Each structure stands twice: as structure tokens, then as C-alpha cells.
PDB file of N, CA and C in Angstrom:
ATOM      1  N   UNK A   1      -0.956  -7.436  13.389  1.00  0.00           N
ATOM      2  CA  UNK A   1       0.337  -7.012  13.196  1.00  0.00           C
ATOM      3  C   UNK A   1       0.350  -5.400  13.239  1.00  0.00           C
ATOM      4  N   UNK A   2       1.410  -5.009  13.668  1.00  0.00           N
ATOM      5  CA  UNK A   2       1.593  -3.510  14.036  1.00  0.00           C
ATOM      6  C   UNK A   2       2.196  -2.918  12.653  1.00  0.00           C
ATOM      7  N   UNK A   3       1.839  -1.567  12.608  1.00  0.00           N
ATOM      8  CA  UNK A   3       2.402  -0.849  11.316  1.00  0.00           C
ATOM      9  C   UNK A   3       3.816  -1.071  11.084  1.00  0.00           C
ATOM     10  N   UNK A   4       4.510  -1.161  12.246  1.00  0.00           N
ATOM     11  CA  UNK A   4       5.884  -1.170  12.208  1.00  0.00           C
ATOM     12  C   UNK A   4       6.372  -2.509  11.509  1.00  0.00           C
ATOM     13  N   UNK A   5       5.672  -3.585  12.108  1.00  0.00           N
ATOM     14  CA  UNK A   5       6.018  -4.920  11.531  1.00  0.00           C
ATOM     15  C   UNK A   5       5.692  -5.116  10.133  1.00  0.00           C
ATOM     16  N   UNK A   6       4.501  -4.501   9.758  1.00  0.00           N
ATOM     17  CA  UNK A   6       4.070  -4.620   8.249  1.00  0.00           C
ATOM     18  C   UNK A   6       5.020  -3.899   7.361  1.00  0.00           C
ATOM     19  N   UNK A   7       5.492  -2.702   7.809  1.00  0.00           N
ATOM     20  CA  UNK A   7       6.353  -1.988   6.899  1.00  0.00           C
ATOM     21  C   UNK A   7       7.741  -2.726   6.859  1.00  0.00           C
ATOM     22  N   UNK A   8       8.308  -3.158   7.962  1.00  0.00           N
ATOM     23  CA  UNK A   8       9.509  -3.958   7.838  1.00  0.00           C
ATOM     24  C   UNK A   8       9.353  -5.264   7.064  1.00  0.00           C
ATOM     25  N   UNK A   9       8.249  -5.876   7.281  1.00  0.00           N
ATOM     26  CA  UNK A   9       7.950  -7.092   6.325  1.00  0.00           C
ATOM     27  C   UNK A   9       7.946  -6.698   4.771  1.00  0.00           C
ATOM     28  N   UNK A  10       7.172  -5.753   4.590  1.00  0.00           N
ATOM     29  CA  UNK A  10       7.178  -5.224   3.118  1.00  0.00           C
ATOM     30  C   UNK A  10       8.542  -4.929   2.661  1.00  0.00           C
ATOM     31  N   UNK A  11       9.230  -4.296   3.357  1.00  0.00           N
ATOM     32  CA  UNK A  11      10.558  -3.920   2.947  1.00  0.00           C
ATOM     33  C   UNK A  11      11.450  -5.032   2.668  1.00  0.00           C
ATOM     34  N   UNK A  12      11.462  -5.975   3.566  1.00  0.00           N
ATOM     35  CA  UNK A  12      12.221  -7.183   3.292  1.00  0.00           C
ATOM     36  C   UNK A  12      11.854  -8.125   2.082  1.00  0.00           C
ATOM     37  N   UNK A  13      10.389  -8.118   1.914  1.00  0.00           N
ATOM     38  CA  UNK A  13       9.897  -8.713   0.837  1.00  0.00           C
ATOM     39  C   UNK A  13      10.258  -8.134  -0.503  1.00  0.00           C
ATOM     40  N   UNK A  14      10.208  -6.831  -0.566  1.00  0.00           N
ATOM     41  CA  UNK A  14      10.464  -6.095  -1.899  1.00  0.00           C
ATOM     42  C   UNK A  14      11.971  -6.042  -2.059  1.00  0.00           C
ATOM     43  N   UNK A  15      12.762  -5.990  -1.036  1.00  0.00           N
ATOM     44  CA  UNK A  15      14.233  -6.049  -1.117  1.00  0.00           C
ATOM     45  C   UNK A  15      14.617  -7.217  -1.870  1.00  0.00           C
ATOM     46  N   UNK A  16      14.009  -8.429  -1.215  1.00  0.00           N
ATOM     47  CA  UNK A  16      14.413  -9.802  -1.770  1.00  0.00           C
ATOM     48  C   UNK A  16      13.932  -9.866  -3.402  1.00  0.00           C
ATOM     49  N   UNK A  17      12.852  -9.223  -3.592  1.00  0.00           N
ATOM     50  CA  UNK A  17      12.205  -9.199  -4.970  1.00  0.00           C
ATOM     51  C   UNK A  17      13.251  -8.397  -5.998  1.00  0.00           C
ATOM     52  N   UNK A  18      13.737  -7.339  -5.485  1.00  0.00           N
ATOM     53  CA  UNK A  18      14.701  -6.525  -6.280  1.00  0.00           C
ATOM     54  C   UNK A  18      15.956  -7.402  -6.457  1.00  0.00           C
ATOM     55  N   UNK A  19      16.459  -8.046  -5.448  1.00  0.00           N
ATOM     56  CA  UNK A  19      17.663  -8.833  -5.607  1.00  0.00           C
ATOM     57  C   UNK A  19      17.493  -9.953  -6.623  1.00  0.00           C
ATOM     58  N   UNK A  20      16.269 -10.572  -6.507  1.00  0.00           N
ATOM     59  CA  UNK A  20      15.900 -11.737  -7.492  1.00  0.00           C
ATOM     60  C   UNK A  20      15.918 -11.269  -8.970  1.00  0.00           C
ATOM     61  N   UNK A  21      15.204 -10.061  -9.056  1.00  0.00           N
ATOM     62  CA  UNK A  21      15.117  -9.548 -10.349  1.00  0.00           C
ATOM     63  C   UNK A  21      16.458  -9.105 -10.998  1.00  0.00           C
ATOM     64  N   UNK A  22      17.197  -8.428 -10.124  1.00  0.00           N
ATOM     65  CA  UNK A  22      18.549  -7.987 -10.602  1.00  0.00           C
ATOM     66  C   UNK A  22      19.459  -9.186 -10.988  1.00  0.00           C
ATOM     67  N   UNK A  23      19.449 -10.279 -10.136  1.00  0.00           N
ATOM     68  CA  UNK A  23      20.201 -11.435 -10.466  1.00  0.00           C
ATOM     69  C   UNK A  23      19.823 -12.118 -11.868  1.00  0.00           C
ATOM     70  N   UNK A  24      18.441 -11.959 -12.018  1.00  0.00           N
ATOM     71  CA  UNK A  24      18.031 -12.616 -13.302  1.00  0.00           C
ATOM     72  C   UNK A  24      18.034 -11.867 -14.528  1.00  0.00           C
ATOM     73  N   UNK A  25      17.902 -10.508 -14.401  1.00  0.00           N
ATOM     74  CA  UNK A  25      17.822  -9.683 -15.593  1.00  0.00           C
ATOM     75  C   UNK A  25      18.973  -8.597 -15.646  1.00  0.00           C
ATOM     76  N   UNK A  26      19.770  -8.424 -14.720  1.00  0.00           N
ATOM     77  CA  UNK A  26      20.689  -7.365 -14.568  1.00  0.00           C
ATOM     78  C   UNK A  26      20.374  -6.076 -14.163  1.00  0.00           C
ATOM     79  N   UNK A  27      21.173  -5.129 -13.850  1.00  0.00           N
ATOM     80  CA  UNK A  27      20.981  -3.898 -13.301  1.00  0.00           C
ATOM     81  C   UNK A  27      20.046  -2.823 -14.240  1.00  0.00           C
ATOM     82  N   UNK A  28      20.189  -2.919 -15.485  1.00  0.00           N
ATOM     83  CA  UNK A  28      19.573  -1.926 -16.325  1.00  0.00           C
ATOM     84  C   UNK A  28      18.215  -2.362 -16.909  1.00  0.00           C
ATOM     85  N   UNK A  29      17.644  -3.480 -16.496  1.00  0.00           N
ATOM     86  CA  UNK A  29      16.363  -3.801 -16.988  1.00  0.00           C
ATOM     87  C   UNK A  29      15.291  -3.140 -16.287  1.00  0.00           C
ATOM     88  N   UNK A  30      14.106  -2.811 -17.095  1.00  0.00           N
ATOM     89  CA  UNK A  30      13.149  -2.021 -16.693  1.00  0.00           C
ATOM     90  C   UNK A  30      12.524  -2.518 -15.380  1.00  0.00           C
ATOM     91  N   UNK A  31      12.318  -3.851 -15.351  1.00  0.00           N
ATOM     92  CA  UNK A  31      11.693  -4.357 -14.072  1.00  0.00           C
ATOM     93  C   UNK A  31      12.500  -4.279 -12.906  1.00  0.00           C
ATOM     94  N   UNK A  32      13.812  -4.291 -13.112  1.00  0.00           N
ATOM     95  CA  UNK A  32      14.667  -4.000 -11.759  1.00  0.00           C
ATOM     96  C   UNK A  32      14.659  -2.458 -11.465  1.00  0.00           C
ATOM     97  N   UNK A  33      14.702  -1.561 -12.356  1.00  0.00           N
ATOM     98  CA  UNK A  33      14.519  -0.132 -11.994  1.00  0.00           C
ATOM     99  C   UNK A  33      13.207   0.057 -11.474  1.00  0.00           C
ATOM    100  N   UNK A  34      12.102  -0.441 -11.991  1.00  0.00           N
ATOM    101  CA  UNK A  34      10.708  -0.205 -11.403  1.00  0.00           C
ATOM    102  C   UNK A  34      10.684  -0.815  -9.941  1.00  0.00           C
ATOM    103  N   UNK A  35      11.338  -1.940  -9.731  1.00  0.00           N
ATOM    104  CA  UNK A  35      11.284  -2.571  -8.266  1.00  0.00           C
ATOM    105  C   UNK A  35      12.187  -1.649  -7.288  1.00  0.00           C
ATOM    106  N   UNK A  36      13.323  -1.230  -7.913  1.00  0.00           N
ATOM    107  CA  UNK A  36      14.071  -0.260  -7.126  1.00  0.00           C
ATOM    108  C   UNK A  36      13.311   1.020  -6.758  1.00  0.00           C
ATOM    109  N   UNK A  37      12.539   1.505  -7.665  1.00  0.00           N
ATOM    110  CA  UNK A  37      11.803   2.765  -7.157  1.00  0.00           C
ATOM    111  C   UNK A  37      10.731   2.422  -6.161  1.00  0.00           C
ATOM    112  N   UNK A  38      10.144   1.170  -6.331  1.00  0.00           N
ATOM    113  CA  UNK A  38       9.100   0.722  -5.278  1.00  0.00           C
ATOM    114  C   UNK A  38       9.843   0.635  -3.987  1.00  0.00           C
ATOM    115  N   UNK A  39      10.951   0.062  -3.925  1.00  0.00           N
ATOM    116  CA  UNK A  39      11.610  -0.097  -2.670  1.00  0.00           C
ATOM    117  C   UNK A  39      12.112   1.263  -2.039  1.00  0.00           C
ATOM    118  N   UNK A  40      12.514   2.113  -2.978  1.00  0.00           N
ATOM    119  CA  UNK A  40      12.875   3.576  -2.509  1.00  0.00           C
ATOM    120  C   UNK A  40      11.688   4.255  -1.840  1.00  0.00           C
ATOM    121  N   UNK A  41      10.445   4.053  -2.417  1.00  0.00           N
ATOM    122  CA  UNK A  41       9.209   4.661  -1.853  1.00  0.00           C
ATOM    123  C   UNK A  41       8.986   4.110  -0.496  1.00  0.00           C
ATOM    124  N   UNK A  42       9.166   2.758  -0.371  1.00  0.00           N
ATOM    125  CA  UNK A  42       8.934   2.113   1.015  1.00  0.00           C
ATOM    126  C   UNK A  42      10.007   2.514   1.928  1.00  0.00           C
ATOM    127  N   UNK A  43      11.210   2.738   1.735  1.00  0.00           N
ATOM    128  CA  UNK A  43      12.172   3.197   2.484  1.00  0.00           C
ATOM    129  C   UNK A  43      11.892   4.629   3.042  1.00  0.00           C
ATOM    130  N   UNK A  44      11.324   5.483   2.113  1.00  0.00           N
ATOM    131  CA  UNK A  44      11.015   6.904   2.426  1.00  0.00           C
ATOM    132  C   UNK A  44       9.803   6.821   3.335  1.00  0.00           C
ATOM    133  N   UNK A  45       8.859   6.031   3.189  1.00  0.00           N
ATOM    134  CA  UNK A  45       7.665   5.796   3.977  1.00  0.00           C
ATOM    135  C   UNK A  45       8.026   5.465   5.436  1.00  0.00           C
ATOM    136  N   UNK A  46       8.997   4.405   5.515  1.00  0.00           N
ATOM    137  CA  UNK A  46       9.546   3.965   6.705  1.00  0.00           C
ATOM    138  C   UNK A  46      10.125   5.098   7.468  1.00  0.00           C
ATOM    139  N   UNK A  47      11.052   5.920   6.683  1.00  0.00           N
ATOM    140  CA  UNK A  47      11.835   6.933   7.288  1.00  0.00           C
ATOM    141  C   UNK A  47      10.836   8.076   7.879  1.00  0.00           C
ATOM    142  N   UNK A  48       9.855   8.408   7.010  1.00  0.00           N
ATOM    143  CA  UNK A  48       8.832   9.253   7.480  1.00  0.00           C
ATOM    144  C   UNK A  48       8.043   8.989   8.739  1.00  0.00           C
ATOM    145  N   UNK A  49       7.813   7.619   8.781  1.00  0.00           N
ATOM    146  CA  UNK A  49       7.033   7.083   9.949  1.00  0.00           C
ATOM    147  C   UNK A  49       7.857   7.053  11.202  1.00  0.00           C
ATOM    148  N   UNK A  50       9.100   6.556  11.073  1.00  0.00           N
ATOM    149  CA  UNK A  50       9.867   6.365  12.309  1.00  0.00           C
ATOM    150  C   UNK A  50      10.902   7.440  12.699  1.00  0.00           C
ATOM    151  N   UNK A  51      11.132   8.408  11.976  1.00  0.00           N
ATOM    152  CA  UNK A  51      11.961   9.464  12.168  1.00  0.00           C
ATOM    153  C   UNK A  51      11.296  10.879  12.235  1.00  0.00           C
ATOM    154  N   UNK A  52      10.099  10.902  12.097  1.00  0.00           N
ATOM    155  CA  UNK A  52       9.403  12.176  12.177  1.00  0.00           C
ATOM    156  C   UNK A  52       9.366  12.828  13.392  1.00  0.00           C
ATOM    157  N   UNK A  53       9.468  12.023  14.491  1.00  0.00           N
ATOM    158  CA  UNK A  53       9.325  12.517  15.819  1.00  0.00           C
ATOM    159  C   UNK A  53      10.822  13.246  16.359  1.00  0.00           C
ATOM    160  N   UNK A  54      11.833  13.016  15.616  1.00  0.00           N
ATOM    161  CA  UNK A  54      13.015  13.594  15.940  1.00  0.00           C
ATOM    162  C   UNK A  54      12.998  15.102  15.524  1.00  0.00           C
ATOM    163  N   UNK A  55      13.398  15.937  16.425  1.00  0.00           N
ATOM    164  CA  UNK A  55      13.441  17.389  16.240  1.00  0.00           C
ATOM    165  C   UNK A  55      14.664  17.635  15.407  1.00  0.00           C
ATOM    166  N   UNK A  56      14.433  18.594  14.479  1.00  0.00           N
ATOM    167  CA  UNK A  56      15.532  19.094  13.623  1.00  0.00           C
ATOM    168  C   UNK A  56      16.187  20.315  14.234  1.00  0.00           C
ATOM    169  N   UNK A  57      17.342  20.473  14.172  1.00  0.00           N
ATOM    170  CA  UNK A  57      18.035  21.764  14.739  1.00  0.00           C
ATOM    171  C   UNK A  57      17.515  22.989  14.169  1.00  0.00           C
ATOM    172  N   UNK A  58      17.339  24.062  14.876  1.00  0.00           N
ATOM    173  CA  UNK A  58      16.762  25.246  14.300  1.00  0.00           C
ATOM    174  C   UNK A  58      17.683  26.283  13.766  1.00  0.00           C
ATOM    175  N   UNK A  59      19.041  25.934  14.148  1.00  0.00           N
ATOM    176  CA  UNK A  59      20.092  26.991  13.674  1.00  0.00           C
ATOM    177  C   UNK A  59      20.691  26.452  12.216  1.00  0.00           C
TER     178      UNK A  59
END
């Protein structure tokens, strides 16, 4: 499995886990907040991996 596929699978799995936790415990539960931070880090990792090749404007 390619890194791209692994990241996408992990994102989807963790997104679903966040949804399930939120549905069960509500938005302000510590488990939901922790899972949200995990998902945020995965999204950041995905963005660093797949958008790092895009040149930023110099001006």
C-alpha cells in the first residue's frame, strides 16, 4: 500500500472514530477533543506530504 493510500485510510478511519465518539459523548467530552486533535495532526501531515511541492509566491 502506498503512503498516500495509508494516509487516506488513516484519515477516514480516524474521522469515523471522531464522529462515533461525538455522537456517543457530545462535543465537549475529553475523548472527543483528543480524537479531534489526532485527526487535526493527520490532516496536517497529509497537507505537508501532498502540498509541499507547490511553490509559494515570493512577493
